[in-house]
Amino acid sequence: MNAPDLPSSAQYDLATGFAAHIERWARRGTESDHALLVAVARRLALAACEGHVRQPLHGLVAGQTAAEIRHALLASGVAAEPDMALTPLVIDDDCLYLRAFFDLETHLAIQLDERARMDAPLSAEAERTSARRVVLERFFPPRTMGVDWQKVAVAQALERRLTIISGGPGTGKTTTVAALIACLLELDPGIRVGLAAPTGKAAARMLEALTARARDLPESVRGHLPRAAHTIHRLLGASATPGRFRHHAANPLALDLLVVDEASMLDLALATRLVDALPPDARLVLLGDKDQLAAVEAGSVFADLSAGWRFSPDEALRLEEVTGAPVDMLVQGGGEPALTNSVVWLTESHRFSATSGIGRLARQINAGHGAEAFGRQDDDEAVRWIDDEGATPAAATLEAMSNRYSAYFGALAGLAASSLDALARARQAFAVFDRFRVLVAVHEGARGLAAINAQLTQLCLSHYSGLREGPFWAGRPVIVLENDPLTGLYNGDVGLTLFDDSGKLRVFFPRVDGSYRALAPQRLPRHDTAFALTVHKSQGSEFDEILLLLPATPVRVLTRELLYTGLTRARTRVTIAGGREVFAAACATSVRRFSGLGARLRSGDRIEDRGNGCDEQ
């Protein structure tokens, strides 16, 4: 196993500490196998660090059967079945949970199931069917063939309190949401709409896209559209205490509709708190791409919910009446749905044609066949390959990075000599900087995040020698690495270090409304340079072009989901620098996160909700 595959020392320390806690909890008066308990606890803690919500008992400890592990855990008193005593660990469905994860998953499943089963308020009167049909046809003209899935998604969301829309880049998710909001505003002009996303960049993109589409909406609707979008942490009112929010079940959000973009980034804890803070009668629309990477923290909520879709016969007939879609196509379904009548897949890309390089490669990667396309150059040159399998990046790779960032370096010099005010300079600098980004898979090593950012820093300083104050210099891009409600900055926010109007260095961060805020470098929370980003950190962002740098050897984190996510950050062009074997290994490896959310919803399991601490105490 390569070094990047190994858990960090902090993860080992956490797992060891948890194992010691479990051993102390065990009943001393029993014949518990404490060595087995320690091994189980350590494995469960490490699995949580890897994003797993639960672990199957089978294979949890080498040489021990699932029955033996179950017996040892129950006998020790550290674990119990769901309807038994409160213990640190829970055994359910032949899987082992941390108690906190089990409570969160159970609570979220109950909340989502109840929301999916109940109609939205506007469906109370049957006579509204005609009105809904009329308003839908304003935005979606009738089709002579096939199904307009965007129209189906809007029609479904008009009737239901939970709608999950999954689609790749350019499949019209934002267009669908704009039409949904417009339809609801026409039916009820007083409806309160909220827009949110896990990162500030994603929230800003959603608001920009919605604003751009507002030009095509009736004037009576445009004035009622939401004028702001928020990060989820800001929407919920994050406090200085991690995991505590101002809004919760006892103090819900004042919303009738909440749209969450980039929902694939939602982890189990944040998703639970978000759903908990939404009023029972409000609609929730989750937008995302089921093929993207899951959240960094534990859980794969969006992938679990959108893994399959199906409409019941009654729902299909209703949708046929409202949308004109053939009922036989509506009942076909796909995958294994966790929630019937709540999920819609958008598959028709309006950004990437069926023959475009990026679109074709994305489909091949998702199918596990991406290795067949390695090195293929398309006529439109949307995909460029650099055969680079060395321990350090090849000269061609470094040259490609330098060439793509040269426009930014040149812009910095030009802006320093301009008479524009600071905000105008910031706007121009961001416009150039956001055209291109280097994405990497790993943090360490010569092809990792730290090394590439160091190289690009030296490259920038060699082109443009601006004012320097300690680690900060004019032109340095930074990414925030932790949530900091005191400064209003959140994990993933990207800023540029530039001069203000008094000649001092400040870090400018874009606001969702298009304006900027400037902070002294000393006020920033934990941060890093951001010429290069990990693919995980790039989620929620889009660039005209990206260069995806692969590691020298296959590593566990390099999967088809990571390749797909990195590839689809590009609007027009992608350069992939790596070796054939590494690319092939990544395409053949798919992320599998152990979670019980989908199975719990499919089975209709109504385990008692013991509470999960979501409410503010």
XYZ file of C-alpha atoms in Angstrom:
617
model
C 0.000 0.000 0.000
C 1.338 3.415 -0.903
C 1.847 6.065 1.721
C -1.141 8.169 0.582
C -3.381 5.163 1.296
C -2.451 4.966 4.961
C -4.610 6.627 7.607
C -2.991 9.710 9.094
C -1.384 9.664 12.520
C -4.284 11.779 13.790
C -6.749 9.159 12.541
C -4.754 6.400 14.241
C -4.674 8.407 17.474
C -8.429 8.944 17.282
C -9.092 5.269 16.599
C -6.768 4.165 19.417
C -8.407 6.550 21.873
C -11.876 5.357 20.911
C -10.797 1.729 21.270
C -9.530 2.453 24.789
C -12.857 4.104 25.633
C -14.776 1.069 24.411
C -12.558 -1.252 26.443
C -13.218 0.779 29.620
C -16.964 0.673 28.912
C -17.011 -3.126 28.681
C -18.387 -5.002 31.657
C -15.421 -6.135 33.736
C -17.435 -8.923 35.265
C -17.911 -10.763 31.975
C -15.634 -12.977 29.986
C -15.404 -10.368 27.220
C -12.599 -10.710 24.731
C -11.103 -7.262 25.239
C -8.567 -7.735 22.456
C -11.473 -8.341 20.050
C -13.343 -5.289 21.346
C -10.281 -3.096 20.832
C -9.804 -4.406 17.284
C -13.478 -3.836 16.421
C -13.536 -0.336 17.877
C -10.347 0.695 16.109
C -11.622 -0.613 12.771
C -14.982 1.148 13.204
C -13.323 4.472 14.061
C -10.971 4.265 11.066
C -13.926 3.399 8.818
C -15.729 6.536 10.032
C -12.652 8.590 9.070
C -12.967 7.057 5.582
C -16.600 8.202 5.294
C -18.398 4.980 6.226
C -21.510 5.210 8.412
C -21.510 1.544 9.369
C -19.479 -1.635 8.888
C -20.726 -5.177 8.140
C -19.968 -7.575 10.976
C -18.758 -10.088 8.429
C -15.073 -9.508 7.826
C -14.789 -6.769 10.447
C -11.997 -8.630 12.262
C -9.835 -11.223 10.554
C -10.437 -14.751 11.771
C -13.744 -13.917 13.478
C -17.193 -14.759 12.149
C -20.060 -12.283 12.227
C -21.805 -14.415 14.875
C -18.699 -14.416 17.077
C -18.320 -10.649 16.807
C -22.007 -10.089 17.540
C -21.874 -12.324 20.615
C -18.743 -10.630 21.966
C -20.144 -7.148 21.480
C -23.518 -7.893 23.050
C -21.955 -9.773 25.952
C -19.561 -6.925 26.700
C -22.330 -4.358 27.031
C -20.680 -1.921 24.594
C -23.226 -2.701 21.856
C -26.935 -3.385 21.720
C -29.617 -3.958 19.127
C -31.794 -0.918 18.267
C -34.658 -1.705 20.624
C -32.381 -2.435 23.574
C -30.297 -0.253 25.896
C -28.395 2.889 24.907
C -24.808 1.878 24.247
C -21.825 3.419 22.385
C -22.293 0.949 19.516
C -25.407 -0.380 17.771
C -25.885 -3.624 15.845
C -28.544 -3.404 13.154
C -29.047 -5.353 9.925
C -25.865 -7.362 10.637
C -23.885 -4.134 10.658
C -22.150 -2.187 13.398
C -22.722 1.537 13.926
C -21.350 4.219 16.154
C -24.360 5.277 18.241
C -24.194 8.854 16.938
C -24.281 7.696 13.310
C -27.125 5.265 13.958
C -29.241 7.963 15.603
C -28.537 10.437 12.795
C -29.339 7.908 10.066
C -32.536 6.765 11.768
C -33.722 10.303 12.354
C -32.938 11.380 8.781
C -34.663 8.322 7.310
C -37.827 9.007 9.300
C -37.822 12.676 8.342
C -37.292 11.972 4.635
C -39.840 9.157 4.554
C -42.507 11.370 6.132
C -41.680 14.228 3.774
C -41.795 11.941 0.723
C -45.133 10.433 1.658
C -47.011 13.713 2.078
C -48.237 15.984 -0.666
C -47.200 19.619 -0.757
C -49.791 22.226 0.268
C -50.756 23.283 -3.267
C -52.087 19.830 -4.094
C -54.987 20.121 -1.664
C -57.557 20.985 -4.336
C -57.986 18.751 -7.367
C -59.135 21.739 -9.447
C -55.575 23.062 -9.398
C -54.543 20.356 -11.878
C -55.622 22.480 -14.819
C -53.823 25.545 -13.459
C -50.625 23.555 -12.979
C -50.840 22.181 -16.513
C -51.219 25.694 -17.918
C -48.328 27.152 -15.939
C -46.050 24.227 -16.816
C -46.674 24.654 -20.525
C -45.465 28.267 -20.348
C -41.988 27.003 -19.538
C -42.042 23.587 -21.196
C -43.780 23.430 -24.595
C -45.312 20.028 -25.397
C -42.992 17.419 -26.951
C -44.011 15.215 -29.820
C -41.692 12.382 -28.729
C -40.129 11.150 -25.533
C -40.262 12.590 -22.029
C -39.229 16.066 -20.964
C -37.698 15.049 -17.660
C -37.164 18.645 -16.577
C -40.904 19.191 -16.906
C -41.570 15.966 -14.988
C -39.239 17.103 -12.193
C -41.063 20.428 -11.870
C -44.477 18.757 -11.945
C -43.353 16.320 -9.281
C -42.003 19.126 -7.073
C -45.269 21.052 -7.390
C -47.033 18.117 -5.740
C -44.472 16.740 -3.297
C -42.551 18.039 -0.326
C -39.388 16.170 -1.322
C -37.819 16.150 -4.776
C -34.363 14.783 -5.598
C -32.966 15.732 -9.002
C -29.772 14.093 -10.218
C -28.012 15.065 -13.412
C -24.544 15.563 -14.813
C -23.097 18.899 -15.940
C -25.282 20.749 -18.401
C -28.376 18.590 -17.936
C -30.493 21.554 -16.905
C -30.769 21.275 -13.131
C -30.678 25.044 -12.636
C -33.088 25.625 -15.520
C -35.429 23.147 -13.881
C -35.223 24.974 -10.559
C -35.829 28.359 -12.204
C -38.973 26.980 -13.833
C -40.110 25.406 -10.557
C -39.698 28.664 -8.636
C -41.485 30.580 -11.384
C -44.390 28.104 -11.403
C -44.757 28.272 -7.643
C -44.630 32.073 -7.642
C -47.358 32.221 -10.265
C -49.526 29.873 -8.200
C -48.642 31.555 -4.899
C -46.758 34.901 -5.160
C -46.168 34.958 -1.409
C -44.110 31.769 -1.267
C -40.804 32.125 0.636
C -37.866 30.625 -1.287
C -34.393 29.820 0.010
C -31.298 28.873 -2.023
C -28.347 27.087 -0.440
C -25.287 25.006 -1.244
C -22.470 23.432 0.785
C -19.895 26.005 -0.420
C -20.012 29.715 -1.124
C -18.815 29.174 -4.681
C -21.633 26.725 -5.409
C -24.191 29.062 -3.829
C -22.930 31.958 -5.952
C -23.057 29.844 -9.123
C -26.642 28.832 -8.439
C -27.729 32.436 -7.851
C -25.883 33.615 -10.985
C -27.506 30.915 -13.101
C -30.956 31.671 -11.696
C -30.478 35.402 -12.280
C -29.373 34.774 -15.856
C -32.477 32.702 -16.529
C -34.724 35.334 -14.957
C -34.649 37.264 -18.235
C -36.856 34.557 -19.772
C -39.415 34.658 -16.946
C -42.577 36.757 -16.843
C -42.098 40.220 -15.364
C -44.651 39.412 -12.657
C -42.375 36.606 -11.450
C -38.963 38.276 -11.728
C -39.613 40.688 -8.878
C -40.324 37.843 -6.450
C -37.262 35.719 -7.228
C -34.778 35.150 -4.379
C -31.956 37.702 -4.412
C -29.546 35.794 -2.211
C -28.101 32.316 -1.793
C -26.277 31.007 1.237
C -23.905 28.326 2.339
C -25.780 25.732 4.364
C -23.813 26.626 7.483
C -24.717 30.304 7.086
C -28.366 29.474 6.327
C -28.645 27.364 9.470
C -26.804 29.954 11.553
C -23.598 28.175 12.510
C -22.265 29.046 15.951
C -18.746 29.009 17.352
C -19.545 25.557 18.773
C -19.103 22.906 16.044
C -22.375 21.188 15.137
C -24.563 23.825 16.804
C -26.900 25.958 14.713
C -29.415 28.701 15.384
C -32.092 26.981 13.291
C -33.372 23.526 14.211
C -36.702 21.757 14.723
C -37.688 24.066 17.580
C -36.625 27.184 15.638
C -37.197 26.301 11.984
C -36.257 28.285 8.911
C -38.906 30.719 7.660
C -39.166 29.058 4.249
C -41.787 27.409 2.056
C -39.254 26.069 -0.466
C -35.572 25.281 0.011
C -33.393 24.406 -2.983
C -30.003 22.862 -2.193
C -27.467 22.630 -5.014
C -24.399 20.340 -5.058
C -26.209 18.069 -2.608
C -23.729 15.249 -3.259
C -21.449 17.140 -0.832
C -23.903 16.734 2.062
C -22.623 14.450 4.812
C -24.957 12.565 7.131
C -24.757 14.999 10.054
C -25.247 18.170 8.000
C -28.079 16.648 5.949
C -29.883 15.620 9.124
C -29.580 19.060 10.653
C -30.713 20.723 7.440
C -33.840 18.580 7.087
C -34.539 18.974 10.794
C -34.511 22.779 10.469
C -37.026 22.859 7.606
C -40.705 23.404 8.501
C -42.794 20.245 8.018
C -44.952 21.810 5.269
C -42.034 23.237 3.283
C -40.778 21.748 0.037
C -37.191 20.491 -0.155
C -35.457 20.130 -3.529
C -32.014 18.499 -3.585
C -29.931 18.970 -6.738
C -26.781 17.025 -7.444
C -24.911 14.483 -9.484
C -25.110 10.927 -8.176
C -21.856 10.051 -9.977
C -19.753 12.667 -8.186
C -17.652 12.171 -5.099
C -19.540 11.889 -1.846
C -18.982 14.220 1.098
C -15.613 14.324 2.816
C -17.286 13.533 6.144
C -19.200 10.339 6.838
C -22.164 9.445 4.669
C -23.247 9.338 1.039
C -26.701 10.823 1.461
C -27.359 12.073 -2.060
C -25.995 8.934 -3.731
C -28.136 6.787 -1.428
C -31.273 8.789 -2.224
C -30.732 9.100 -5.984
C -29.380 5.614 -6.722
C -32.662 4.715 -8.424
C -35.989 6.214 -9.462
C -39.518 4.918 -9.933
C -43.020 6.374 -10.102
C -45.977 4.388 -8.854
C -48.781 3.725 -11.376
C -51.027 6.320 -9.722
C -48.272 8.938 -9.684
C -47.386 8.176 -13.311
C -51.001 8.712 -14.357
C -51.095 12.039 -12.525
C -47.814 13.143 -14.138
C -49.104 12.082 -17.558
C -52.191 14.223 -17.050
C -50.131 17.275 -16.052
C -47.083 16.921 -18.350
C -48.274 14.831 -21.284
C -45.407 12.368 -20.767
C -46.255 8.765 -21.792
C -47.221 6.831 -18.699
C -45.429 3.681 -19.867
C -42.108 5.580 -19.829
C -42.795 7.081 -16.411
C -43.271 3.709 -14.734
C -40.139 2.082 -16.196
C -37.818 3.366 -13.504
C -34.109 2.804 -13.131
C -31.763 1.470 -10.477
C -33.040 0.533 -7.033
C -35.024 3.484 -5.640
C -34.842 4.383 -1.982
C -37.871 6.652 -2.320
C -40.667 6.069 -4.824
C -42.145 9.183 -6.490
C -39.382 11.494 -5.236
C -36.411 11.059 -7.604
C -35.879 12.288 -11.173
C -32.780 11.683 -13.304
C -31.827 14.272 -15.937
C -29.684 12.606 -18.591
C -29.754 14.912 -21.616
C -26.686 17.196 -21.521
C -27.043 20.617 -23.106
C -23.397 21.511 -22.449
C -21.610 18.447 -23.788
C -22.903 16.928 -27.009
C -22.991 13.185 -27.496
C -19.761 13.439 -29.476
C -17.866 16.005 -27.373
C -14.606 14.888 -25.827
C -15.503 15.772 -22.233
C -19.005 14.296 -22.391
C -17.844 11.065 -24.011
C -14.955 10.615 -21.585
C -17.241 11.273 -18.600
C -19.614 8.529 -19.765
C -16.723 6.111 -20.334
C -15.304 6.768 -16.878
C -18.694 6.206 -15.213
C -19.066 2.945 -17.108
C -15.594 1.847 -15.991
C -14.309 1.982 -19.573
C -12.370 5.224 -19.411
C -9.030 3.481 -19.885
C -10.041 2.705 -23.466
C -10.016 6.453 -24.185
C -6.571 7.142 -22.696
C -4.527 9.232 -25.100
C -7.361 9.703 -27.589
C -7.356 13.200 -29.073
C -10.757 14.501 -30.182
C -11.264 16.744 -33.166
C -12.586 19.525 -30.922
C -9.503 19.221 -28.677
C -11.718 19.408 -25.603
C -9.575 16.700 -23.989
C -5.785 16.860 -24.086
C -3.575 14.079 -22.744
C -0.039 14.347 -21.361
C 1.560 10.918 -20.978
C 3.300 11.622 -17.675
C 3.990 8.697 -15.375
C 7.182 9.848 -13.624
C 7.674 10.392 -9.910
C 7.789 14.145 -10.584
C 5.674 16.082 -13.097
C 7.061 16.029 -16.621
C 8.325 19.169 -18.328
C 5.268 19.154 -20.596
C 2.964 19.138 -17.552
C 4.774 22.037 -15.882
C 4.773 23.950 -19.155
C 1.009 23.452 -19.517
C 0.449 24.814 -15.999
C 2.709 27.793 -16.691
C 1.057 28.586 -20.017
C -2.454 28.466 -18.577
C -1.596 30.656 -15.574
C 0.395 33.170 -17.633
C -2.776 35.182 -18.296
C -3.297 35.546 -14.519
C 0.318 36.534 -13.899
C 0.086 39.115 -16.667
C -3.204 40.435 -15.322
C -1.655 41.002 -11.890
C 1.063 43.206 -13.340
C -1.440 45.141 -15.424
C -3.832 45.683 -12.520
C -1.019 46.904 -10.244
C -0.334 49.717 -12.714
C -4.008 50.530 -13.378
C -6.071 53.375 -11.917
C -9.022 51.105 -11.091
C -10.304 50.987 -7.542
C -9.695 47.910 -5.401
C -13.077 46.288 -6.007
C -12.770 46.675 -9.772
C -9.272 45.177 -9.631
C -10.582 42.280 -7.579
C -13.384 41.656 -10.069
C -10.951 41.546 -12.990
C -8.433 39.394 -11.123
C -11.064 36.808 -10.233
C -12.390 36.778 -13.791
C -8.963 35.785 -15.073
C -7.993 33.500 -12.200
C -11.183 31.445 -12.366
C -10.639 30.500 -15.993
C -8.170 27.749 -15.091
C -7.266 25.513 -12.171
C -4.883 22.662 -11.469
C -6.569 19.729 -9.720
C -4.708 16.959 -7.906
C -5.708 13.696 -6.267
C -3.348 13.568 -3.273
C -1.808 15.982 -0.775
C 1.720 14.653 -0.390
C 4.564 13.784 -2.758
C 6.049 15.520 -5.768
C 2.704 15.278 -7.610
C 0.641 16.278 -4.594
C -1.056 19.478 -3.492
C 1.732 20.985 -1.389
C 4.474 20.451 -3.978
C 2.433 21.770 -6.924
C 1.303 24.861 -5.012
C 4.927 25.545 -4.050
C 6.045 25.269 -7.679
C 3.253 27.511 -8.924
C 3.992 30.041 -6.195
C 7.595 30.326 -7.363
C 6.400 30.578 -10.931
C 4.037 33.421 -10.051
C 6.715 35.305 -8.098
C 9.143 34.954 -10.985
C 6.599 36.576 -13.331
C 5.260 39.190 -10.940
C 7.189 40.425 -7.908
C 4.541 42.217 -5.854
C 4.581 43.370 -2.245
C 5.232 40.576 0.268
C 4.210 40.459 3.929
C 5.334 37.208 5.538
C 3.596 34.316 3.756
C 1.321 36.719 1.874
C 2.124 38.409 -1.406
C 0.117 40.226 -4.017
C -1.528 37.646 -6.237
C -1.524 34.739 -3.777
C -4.775 32.750 -4.004
C -5.922 31.168 -0.739
C -8.538 28.606 0.220
C -10.129 28.530 3.678
C -9.845 25.154 5.389
C -12.303 25.492 8.271
C -15.599 27.123 9.109
C -15.210 30.410 10.971
C -18.532 32.136 11.732
C -16.692 35.039 13.379
C -15.225 36.152 10.042
C -18.059 34.750 7.966
C -15.654 32.490 6.072
C -16.318 28.814 5.505
C -14.413 25.741 4.445
C -13.766 25.953 0.691
C -14.036 29.740 0.277
C -11.355 31.026 -2.127
C -9.864 34.519 -1.969
C -7.182 36.520 -3.787
C -4.509 38.600 -2.065
C -4.480 42.046 -3.668
C -3.809 45.687 -2.794
C -6.612 47.752 -1.351
C -7.027 51.439 -2.167
C -4.608 52.440 0.602
C -1.868 50.173 -0.774
C -2.195 47.498 1.921
C -2.430 43.789 1.222
C -5.888 42.393 1.770
C -7.499 39.082 0.881
C -10.602 39.648 -1.236
C -13.430 37.116 -1.081
C -16.414 37.210 -3.450
C -19.838 37.459 -1.901
C -22.759 35.519 -3.295
C -24.368 38.764 -4.494
C -21.364 39.579 -6.709
C -19.687 42.067 -4.389
C -16.432 41.502 -2.466
C -15.191 41.743 1.069
C -11.566 42.398 2.014
C -9.890 41.025 5.142
C -6.447 41.566 6.595
C -4.372 38.404 6.081
C -3.890 38.078 9.843
C -7.651 37.621 10.338
C -7.951 34.555 8.139
C -8.784 31.178 9.683
C -6.664 28.172 8.731
C -5.961 28.342 5.007
C -3.678 27.223 2.189
C -2.464 28.421 -1.207
C -4.959 27.644 -3.973
C -3.232 27.572 -7.354
C -3.875 23.846 -7.145
C -6.846 22.225 -5.404
C -7.653 18.666 -4.531
C -10.566 17.344 -6.548
C -12.557 17.156 -3.310
C -12.054 20.871 -2.653
C -12.993 21.746 -6.240
C -16.515 20.368 -5.870
C -19.110 23.060 -6.357
C -16.796 25.029 -8.673
C -16.498 25.264 -12.444
C -13.651 26.576 -14.578
C -13.260 27.106 -18.291
C -10.333 24.687 -18.220
C -8.666 22.361 -15.745
C -5.472 20.341 -15.660
C -5.958 17.106 -13.726
C -2.647 15.770 -12.395
C -2.698 12.075 -11.474
C -0.308 10.508 -8.937
C 2.618 8.407 -10.118
C 1.137 5.135 -8.817
C -2.393 3.907 -8.077
C -3.698 5.010 -4.686
C -6.908 4.216 -2.841
C -8.392 7.706 -3.177
C -8.033 7.693 -6.970
C -11.366 6.294 -8.189
C -13.695 6.720 -11.139
C -15.783 9.101 -8.995
C -12.740 11.296 -8.428
C -11.832 11.249 -12.128
C -15.400 12.077 -13.130
C -15.710 14.874 -10.572
C -12.405 16.437 -11.630
C -13.163 16.099 -15.335
C -16.575 17.726 -15.047
C -15.234 20.836 -13.291
C -14.224 21.964 -16.807
C -16.665 23.812 -19.034
C -14.723 23.670 -22.282
C -11.368 21.906 -21.983
C -9.515 19.459 -19.765
C -5.893 18.336 -19.722
C -5.110 15.027 -18.004
C -1.485 14.433 -17.011
C -0.688 10.906 -15.870
C 0.182 7.370 -16.803
C -2.013 4.849 -18.586
C -1.847 2.242 -15.805
C -2.799 4.754 -13.117
C -5.729 6.044 -15.172
C -6.896 2.498 -15.925
C -6.714 1.501 -12.265
C -8.782 4.540 -11.268
C -11.466 3.767 -13.868
C -11.695 0.223 -12.558
C -12.121 1.353 -8.935
C -15.429 2.635 -7.631
C -16.102 4.138 -4.215
C -18.258 2.032 -1.952
C -19.398 3.653 1.246
C -21.170 1.544 3.831
C -24.424 3.257 4.729
C -27.856 2.021 5.713
C -29.920 5.028 4.652
C -31.062 3.665 1.290
C -31.878 0.212 2.665
C -33.728 1.716 5.623
C -35.925 3.806 3.329
C -36.548 0.943 0.916
C -37.632 -1.357 3.723
C -39.818 1.271 5.379
C -38.072 0.479 8.652
C -39.756 2.580 11.334
C -37.279 2.083 14.155
C -38.048 4.347 17.089
C -36.342 7.707 16.756
C -34.433 8.125 20.007
C -33.374 11.644 19.046
C -30.066 12.766 17.642
C -29.252 15.992 19.367
C -30.206 18.092 16.359
C -32.197 20.537 18.444
C -30.286 23.300 20.182
C -30.136 22.670 23.908
